[in-house]
mmCIF file of C-alpha atoms and ligand atoms in Angstrom:
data_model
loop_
_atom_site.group_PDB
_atom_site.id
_atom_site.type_symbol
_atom_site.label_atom_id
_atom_site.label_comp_id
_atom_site.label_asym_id
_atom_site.label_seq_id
_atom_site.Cartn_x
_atom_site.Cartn_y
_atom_site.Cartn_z
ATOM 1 C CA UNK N 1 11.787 -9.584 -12.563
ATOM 2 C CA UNK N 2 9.300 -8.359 -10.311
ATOM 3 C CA UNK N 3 7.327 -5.379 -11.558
ATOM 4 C CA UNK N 4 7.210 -1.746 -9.775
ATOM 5 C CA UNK N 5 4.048 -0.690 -8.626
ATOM 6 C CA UNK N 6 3.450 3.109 -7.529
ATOM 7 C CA UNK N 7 0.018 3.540 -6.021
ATOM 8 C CA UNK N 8 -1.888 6.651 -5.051
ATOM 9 C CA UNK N 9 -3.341 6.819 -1.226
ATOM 10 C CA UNK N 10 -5.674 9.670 -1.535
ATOM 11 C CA UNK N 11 -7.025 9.418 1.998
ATOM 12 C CA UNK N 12 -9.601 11.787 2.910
ATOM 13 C CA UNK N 13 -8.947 14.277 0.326
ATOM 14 C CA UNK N 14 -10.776 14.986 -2.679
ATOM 15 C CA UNK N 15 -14.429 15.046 -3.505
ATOM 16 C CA UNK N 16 -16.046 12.409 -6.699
ATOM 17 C CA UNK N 17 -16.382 15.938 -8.787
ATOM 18 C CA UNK N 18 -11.926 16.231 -7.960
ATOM 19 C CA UNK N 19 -11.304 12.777 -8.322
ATOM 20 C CA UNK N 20 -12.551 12.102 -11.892
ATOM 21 C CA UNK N 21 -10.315 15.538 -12.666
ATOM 22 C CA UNK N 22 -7.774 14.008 -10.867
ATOM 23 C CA UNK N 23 -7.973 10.425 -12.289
ATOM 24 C CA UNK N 24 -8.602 11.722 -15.696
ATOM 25 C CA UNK N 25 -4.952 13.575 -15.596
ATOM 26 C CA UNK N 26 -3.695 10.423 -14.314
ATOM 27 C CA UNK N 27 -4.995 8.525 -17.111
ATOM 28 C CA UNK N 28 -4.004 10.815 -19.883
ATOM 29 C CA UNK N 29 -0.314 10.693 -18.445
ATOM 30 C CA UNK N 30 -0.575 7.135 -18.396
ATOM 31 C CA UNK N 31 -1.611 6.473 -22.548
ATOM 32 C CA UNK N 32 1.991 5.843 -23.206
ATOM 33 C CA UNK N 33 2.025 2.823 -21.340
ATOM 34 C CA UNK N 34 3.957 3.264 -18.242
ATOM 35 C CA UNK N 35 6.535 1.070 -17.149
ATOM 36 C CA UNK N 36 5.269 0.332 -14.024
ATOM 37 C CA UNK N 37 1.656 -0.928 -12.364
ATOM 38 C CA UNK N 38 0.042 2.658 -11.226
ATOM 39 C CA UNK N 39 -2.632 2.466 -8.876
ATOM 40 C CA UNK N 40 -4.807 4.974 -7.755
ATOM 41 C CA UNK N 41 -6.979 4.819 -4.258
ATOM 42 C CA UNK N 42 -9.528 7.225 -3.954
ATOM 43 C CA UNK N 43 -11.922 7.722 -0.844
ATOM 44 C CA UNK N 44 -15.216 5.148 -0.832
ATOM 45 C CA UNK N 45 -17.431 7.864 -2.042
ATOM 46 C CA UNK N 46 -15.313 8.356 -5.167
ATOM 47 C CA UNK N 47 -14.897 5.146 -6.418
ATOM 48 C CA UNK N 48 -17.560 4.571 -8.590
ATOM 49 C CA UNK N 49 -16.634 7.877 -10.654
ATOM 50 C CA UNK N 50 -12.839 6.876 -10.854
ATOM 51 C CA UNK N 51 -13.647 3.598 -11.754
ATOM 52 C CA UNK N 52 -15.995 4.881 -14.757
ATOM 53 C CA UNK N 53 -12.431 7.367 -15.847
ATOM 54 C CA UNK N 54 -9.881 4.228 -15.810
ATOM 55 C CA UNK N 55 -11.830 1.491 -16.438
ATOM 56 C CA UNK N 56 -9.758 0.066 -19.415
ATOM 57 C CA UNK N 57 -6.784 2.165 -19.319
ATOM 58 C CA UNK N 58 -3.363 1.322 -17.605
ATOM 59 C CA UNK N 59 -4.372 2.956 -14.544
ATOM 60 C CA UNK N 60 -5.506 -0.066 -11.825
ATOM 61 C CA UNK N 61 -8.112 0.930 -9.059
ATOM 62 C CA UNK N 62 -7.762 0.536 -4.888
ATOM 63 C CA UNK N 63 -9.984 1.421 -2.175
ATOM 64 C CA UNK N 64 -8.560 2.196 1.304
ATOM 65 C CA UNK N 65 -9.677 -0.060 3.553
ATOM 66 C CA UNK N 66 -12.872 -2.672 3.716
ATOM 67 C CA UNK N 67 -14.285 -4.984 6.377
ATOM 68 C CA UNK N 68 -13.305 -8.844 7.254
ATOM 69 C CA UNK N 69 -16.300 -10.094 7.188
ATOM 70 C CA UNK N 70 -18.650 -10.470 3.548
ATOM 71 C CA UNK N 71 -21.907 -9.203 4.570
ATOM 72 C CA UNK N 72 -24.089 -7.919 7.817
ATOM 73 C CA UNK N 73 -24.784 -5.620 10.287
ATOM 74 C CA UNK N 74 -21.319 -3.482 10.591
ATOM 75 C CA UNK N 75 -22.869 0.227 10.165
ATOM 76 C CA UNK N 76 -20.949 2.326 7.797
ATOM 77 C CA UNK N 77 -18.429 -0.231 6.689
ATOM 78 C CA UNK N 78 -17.798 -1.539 2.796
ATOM 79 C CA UNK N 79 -17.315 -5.279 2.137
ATOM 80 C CA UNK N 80 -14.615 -6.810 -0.486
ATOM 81 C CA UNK N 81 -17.630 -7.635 -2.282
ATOM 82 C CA UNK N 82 -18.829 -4.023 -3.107
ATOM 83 C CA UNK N 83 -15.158 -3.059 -3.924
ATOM 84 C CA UNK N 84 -14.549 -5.702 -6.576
ATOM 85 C CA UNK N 85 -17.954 -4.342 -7.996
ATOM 86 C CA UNK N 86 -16.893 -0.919 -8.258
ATOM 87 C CA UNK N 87 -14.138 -2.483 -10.453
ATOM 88 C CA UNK N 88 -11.048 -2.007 -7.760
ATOM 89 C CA UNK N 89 -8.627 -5.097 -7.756
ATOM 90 C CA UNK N 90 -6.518 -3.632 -4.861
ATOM 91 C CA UNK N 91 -7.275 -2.773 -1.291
ATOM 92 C CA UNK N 92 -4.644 -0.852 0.991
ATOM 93 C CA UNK N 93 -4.793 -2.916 4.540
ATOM 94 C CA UNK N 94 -3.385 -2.106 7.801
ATOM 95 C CA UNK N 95 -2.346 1.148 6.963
ATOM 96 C CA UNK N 96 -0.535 3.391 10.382
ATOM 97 C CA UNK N 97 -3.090 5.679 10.429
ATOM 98 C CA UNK N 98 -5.755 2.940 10.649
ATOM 99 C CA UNK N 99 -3.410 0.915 13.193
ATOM 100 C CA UNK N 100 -2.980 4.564 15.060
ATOM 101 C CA UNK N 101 -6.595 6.227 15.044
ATOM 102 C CA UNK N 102 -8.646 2.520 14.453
ATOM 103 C CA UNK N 103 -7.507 0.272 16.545
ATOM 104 C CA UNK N 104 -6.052 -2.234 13.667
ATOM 105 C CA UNK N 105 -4.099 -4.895 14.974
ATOM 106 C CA UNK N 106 -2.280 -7.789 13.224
ATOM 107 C CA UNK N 107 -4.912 -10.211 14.020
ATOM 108 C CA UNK N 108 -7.474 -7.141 12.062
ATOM 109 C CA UNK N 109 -5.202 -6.901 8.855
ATOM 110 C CA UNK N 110 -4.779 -10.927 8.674
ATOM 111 C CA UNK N 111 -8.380 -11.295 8.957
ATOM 112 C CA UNK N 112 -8.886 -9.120 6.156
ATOM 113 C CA UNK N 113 -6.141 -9.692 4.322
ATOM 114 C CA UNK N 114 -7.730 -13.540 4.031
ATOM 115 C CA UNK N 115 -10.798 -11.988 2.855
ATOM 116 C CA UNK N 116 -9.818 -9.795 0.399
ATOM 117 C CA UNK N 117 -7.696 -12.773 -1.121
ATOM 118 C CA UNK N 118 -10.946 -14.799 -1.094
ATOM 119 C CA UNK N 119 -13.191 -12.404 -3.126
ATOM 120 C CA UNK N 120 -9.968 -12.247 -5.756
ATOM 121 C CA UNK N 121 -9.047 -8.406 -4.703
ATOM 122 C CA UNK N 122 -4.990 -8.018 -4.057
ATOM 123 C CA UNK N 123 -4.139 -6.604 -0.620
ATOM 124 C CA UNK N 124 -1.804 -4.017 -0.282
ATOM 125 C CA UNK N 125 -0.611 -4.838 3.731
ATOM 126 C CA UNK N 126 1.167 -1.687 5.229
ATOM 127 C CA UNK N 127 3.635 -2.356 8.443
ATOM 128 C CA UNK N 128 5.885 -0.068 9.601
ATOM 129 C CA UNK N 129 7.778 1.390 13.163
ATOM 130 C CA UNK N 130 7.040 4.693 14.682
ATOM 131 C CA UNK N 131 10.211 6.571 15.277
ATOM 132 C CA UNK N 132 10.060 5.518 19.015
ATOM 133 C CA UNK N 133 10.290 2.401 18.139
ATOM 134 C CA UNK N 134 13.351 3.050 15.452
ATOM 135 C CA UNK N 135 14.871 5.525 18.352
ATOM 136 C CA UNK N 136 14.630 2.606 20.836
ATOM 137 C CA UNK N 137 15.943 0.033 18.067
ATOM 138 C CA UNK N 138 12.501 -2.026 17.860
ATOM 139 C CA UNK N 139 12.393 -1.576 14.334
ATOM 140 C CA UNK N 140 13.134 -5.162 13.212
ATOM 141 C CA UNK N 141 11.268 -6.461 16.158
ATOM 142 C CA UNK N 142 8.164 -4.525 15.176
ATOM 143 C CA UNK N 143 8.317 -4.964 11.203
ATOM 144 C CA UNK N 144 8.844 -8.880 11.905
ATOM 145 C CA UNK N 145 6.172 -9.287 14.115
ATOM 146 C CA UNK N 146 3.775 -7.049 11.404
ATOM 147 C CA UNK N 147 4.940 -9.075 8.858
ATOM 148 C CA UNK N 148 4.204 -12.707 10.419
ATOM 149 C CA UNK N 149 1.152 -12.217 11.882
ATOM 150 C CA UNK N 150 -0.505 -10.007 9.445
ATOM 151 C CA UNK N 151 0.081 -12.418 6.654
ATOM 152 C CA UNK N 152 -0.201 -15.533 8.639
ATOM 153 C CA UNK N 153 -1.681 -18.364 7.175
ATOM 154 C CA UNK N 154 -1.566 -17.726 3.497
ATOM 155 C CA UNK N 155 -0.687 -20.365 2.159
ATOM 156 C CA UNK N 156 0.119 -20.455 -1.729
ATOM 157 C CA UNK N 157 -1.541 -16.447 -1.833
ATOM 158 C CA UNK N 158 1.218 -15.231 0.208
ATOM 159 C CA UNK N 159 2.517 -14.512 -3.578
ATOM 160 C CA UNK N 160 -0.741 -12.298 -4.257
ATOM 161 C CA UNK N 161 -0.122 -9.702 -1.730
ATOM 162 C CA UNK N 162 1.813 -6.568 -1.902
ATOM 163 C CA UNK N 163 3.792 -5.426 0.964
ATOM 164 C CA UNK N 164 3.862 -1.413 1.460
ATOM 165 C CA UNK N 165 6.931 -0.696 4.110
ATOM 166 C CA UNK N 166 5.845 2.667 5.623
ATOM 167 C CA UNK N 167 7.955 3.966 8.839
ATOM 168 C CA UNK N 168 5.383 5.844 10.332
ATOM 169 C CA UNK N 169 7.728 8.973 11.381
ATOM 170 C CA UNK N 170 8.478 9.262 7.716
ATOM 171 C CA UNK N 171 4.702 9.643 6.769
ATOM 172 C CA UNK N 172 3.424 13.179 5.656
ATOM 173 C CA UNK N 173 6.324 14.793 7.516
ATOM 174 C CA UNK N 174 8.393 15.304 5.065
ATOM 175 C CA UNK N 175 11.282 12.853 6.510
ATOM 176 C CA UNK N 176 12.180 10.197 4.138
ATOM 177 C CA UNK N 177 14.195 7.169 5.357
ATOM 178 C CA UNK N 178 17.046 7.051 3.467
ATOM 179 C CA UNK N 179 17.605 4.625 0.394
ATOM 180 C CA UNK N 180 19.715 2.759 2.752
ATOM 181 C CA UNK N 181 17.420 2.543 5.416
ATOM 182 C CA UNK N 182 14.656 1.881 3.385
ATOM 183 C CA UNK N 183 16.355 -1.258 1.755
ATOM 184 C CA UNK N 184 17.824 -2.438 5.140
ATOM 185 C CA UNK N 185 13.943 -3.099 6.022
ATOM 186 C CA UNK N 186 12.890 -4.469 2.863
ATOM 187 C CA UNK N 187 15.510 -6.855 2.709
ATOM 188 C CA UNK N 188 14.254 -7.794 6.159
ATOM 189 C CA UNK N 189 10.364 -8.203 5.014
ATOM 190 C CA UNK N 190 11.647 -10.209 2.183
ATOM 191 C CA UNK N 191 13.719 -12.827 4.508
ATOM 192 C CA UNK N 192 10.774 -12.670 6.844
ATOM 193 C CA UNK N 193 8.459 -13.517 3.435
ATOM 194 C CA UNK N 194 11.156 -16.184 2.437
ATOM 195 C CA UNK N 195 10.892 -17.925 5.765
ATOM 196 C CA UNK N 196 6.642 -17.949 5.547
ATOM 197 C CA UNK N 197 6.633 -18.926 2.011
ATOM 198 C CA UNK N 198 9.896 -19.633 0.403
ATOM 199 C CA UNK N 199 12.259 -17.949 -1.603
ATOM 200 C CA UNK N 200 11.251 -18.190 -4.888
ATOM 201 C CA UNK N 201 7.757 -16.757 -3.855
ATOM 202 C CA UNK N 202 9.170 -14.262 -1.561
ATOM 203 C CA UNK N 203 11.228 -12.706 -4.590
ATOM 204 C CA UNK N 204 7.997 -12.846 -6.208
ATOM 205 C CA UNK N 205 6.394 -10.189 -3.821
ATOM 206 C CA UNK N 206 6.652 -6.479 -4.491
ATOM 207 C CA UNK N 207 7.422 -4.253 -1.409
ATOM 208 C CA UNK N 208 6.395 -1.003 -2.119
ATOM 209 C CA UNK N 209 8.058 2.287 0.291
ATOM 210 C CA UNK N 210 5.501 4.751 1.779
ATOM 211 C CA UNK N 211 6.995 8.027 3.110
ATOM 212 C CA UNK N 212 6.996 10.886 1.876
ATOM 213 C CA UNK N 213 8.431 10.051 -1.504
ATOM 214 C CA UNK N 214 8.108 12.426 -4.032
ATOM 215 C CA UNK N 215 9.707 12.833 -7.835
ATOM 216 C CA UNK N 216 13.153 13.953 -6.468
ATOM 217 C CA UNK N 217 13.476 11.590 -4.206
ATOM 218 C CA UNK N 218 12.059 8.277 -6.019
ATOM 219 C CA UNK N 219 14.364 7.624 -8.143
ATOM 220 C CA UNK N 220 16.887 6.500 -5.744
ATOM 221 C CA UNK N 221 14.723 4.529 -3.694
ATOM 222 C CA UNK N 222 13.371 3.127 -6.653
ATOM 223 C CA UNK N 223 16.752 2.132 -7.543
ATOM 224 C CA UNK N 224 17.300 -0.458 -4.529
ATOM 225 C CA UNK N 225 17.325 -3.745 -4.793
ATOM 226 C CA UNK N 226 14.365 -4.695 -2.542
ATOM 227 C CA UNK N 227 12.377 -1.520 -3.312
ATOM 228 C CA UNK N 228 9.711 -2.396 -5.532
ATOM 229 C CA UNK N 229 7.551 0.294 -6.099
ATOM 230 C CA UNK N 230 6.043 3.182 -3.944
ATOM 231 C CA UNK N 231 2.691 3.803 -1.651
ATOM 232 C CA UNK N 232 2.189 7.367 -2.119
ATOM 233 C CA UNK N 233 0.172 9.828 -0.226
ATOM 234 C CA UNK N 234 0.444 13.572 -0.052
ATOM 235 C CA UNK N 235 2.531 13.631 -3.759
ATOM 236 C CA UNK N 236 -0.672 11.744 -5.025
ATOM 237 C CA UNK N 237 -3.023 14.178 -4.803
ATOM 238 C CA UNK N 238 -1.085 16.396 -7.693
ATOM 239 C CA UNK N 239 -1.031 14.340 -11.297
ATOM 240 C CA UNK N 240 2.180 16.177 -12.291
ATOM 241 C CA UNK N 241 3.949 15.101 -9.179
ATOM 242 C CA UNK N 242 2.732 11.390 -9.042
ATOM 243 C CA UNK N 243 3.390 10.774 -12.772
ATOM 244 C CA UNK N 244 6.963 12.649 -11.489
ATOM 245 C CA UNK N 245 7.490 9.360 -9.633
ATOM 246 C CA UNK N 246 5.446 6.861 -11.826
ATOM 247 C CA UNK N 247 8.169 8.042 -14.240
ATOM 248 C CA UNK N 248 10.747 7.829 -11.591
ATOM 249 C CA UNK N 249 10.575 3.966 -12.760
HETATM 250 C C1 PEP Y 301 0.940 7.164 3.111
HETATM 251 O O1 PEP Y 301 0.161 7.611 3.936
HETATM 252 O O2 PEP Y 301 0.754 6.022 2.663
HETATM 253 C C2 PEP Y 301 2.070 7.981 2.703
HETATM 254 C C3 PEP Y 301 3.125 7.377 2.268
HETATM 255 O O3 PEP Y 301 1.932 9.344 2.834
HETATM 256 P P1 PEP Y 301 3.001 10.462 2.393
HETATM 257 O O4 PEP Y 301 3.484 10.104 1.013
HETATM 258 O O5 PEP Y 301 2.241 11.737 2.418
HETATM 259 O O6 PEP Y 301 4.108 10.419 3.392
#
């Protein structure tokens, strides 16, 4: 049985000083070992404090992003390298708002997904449809094409990643796709998995929702068959609400 896995995307938000407060809470609600994997992602510049509050607790550390290449000259970036350092074992990759306001493409995330899997971090590799695409029924189209070129060429580590199906329109507006909806799409990435690495490693593979899930509306989409676990963002920035769907589990 594949285990849930409810992460934290913190984005831009919170200082170091906030995030060990923030972390700390997160911790304490965790002691009683929780029944599923909880991840927390702070911002770059906050890492090195949150690692220091969960290092050898329950609670798991993720950065946000990093760079496909080891080492060099890429001005302001972070290499998998420095993250695994820090003490994170995850890495959110090819998230919408870094596809939107980056440039990210497939070919991006794969490159870094590969890297990532080198240096021993797990990726977490977002894809997703904006609502013009759903609205112009693209959304199986789109997620396909995310799916097999942004975790092309795997090999045997296709069974390391995480898959985090966000639908853009559904992220930090308050619009959820419905548990139905939802598991329509994950069923989809998991054939899609199935067909790039078979189907005893594809039903390996958590696939995490993203959008705008919060405690009362987890527990349903936790409840699908395909729906492995959540990618939270604005809900993760309150400890009360994100153990509200940590406990959702
Ligand atoms: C996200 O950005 O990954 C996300 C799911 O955000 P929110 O929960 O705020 O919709």
């Amino acid at each position: 049985m594949r285990q849930k896995i409810i992460a934290g995307n913190w984005k831009m938000n919170k200082t170091p000083g906030e995030s060990v407060g923030l972390a700390q809470a997160i911790k304490a609600a965790c002691a009683k070992v929780p029944k599923a994997k909880v991840v927390v992602c702070p911002p770059f510049t906050a890492l090195a404090a949150v690692s220091g509050v969960v290092r050898g607790s329950a609670v798991a550390l993720g950065a946000q992003n990093m760079h496909w290449e080891k080492s060099g000259a890429y001005t302001g970036e972070v290499s998998a390298a420095m993250l695994l350092d820090l003490g994170c074992s995850y890495v959110i990759l090819g998230h919408s708002e870094r596809r939107t306001y980056f440039g990210e493409t497939d070919e991006i995330v794969n490159r870094k997904v590969k890297t990532a899997l080198a240096a021993g971090l797990i990726p977490i590799v977002c894809v997703g449809e904006t609502l013009a695409q759903r609205k112009e029924s693209q959304t199986e189209f789109v997620v396909s094409a995310q799916i097999v070129h942004g975790v092309a060429g795997l090999g045997a580590d296709l069974g390391r990643i995480v898959v985090a199906y966000e639908p853009v329109w559904a992220i930090g507006t308050g619009l959820t796709a419905t548990p139905a909806q939802a598991q329509a799409v994950h069923a989809l990435i998991r054939g899609k998995l199935t067909e790039l690495g078979g189907a005893a490693l594809a039903q390996t593979i958590a696939i995490q929702y993203g959008g705008s899930m919060k405690p009362d509306n987890a527990p349903e989409l936790l409840s699908q068959t395909d729906i492995d676990g959540g990618l939270i963002g604005g809900a993760a920035l309150d400890a009360v609400s994100f153990m509200g769907i940590v406990n959702a589990v």
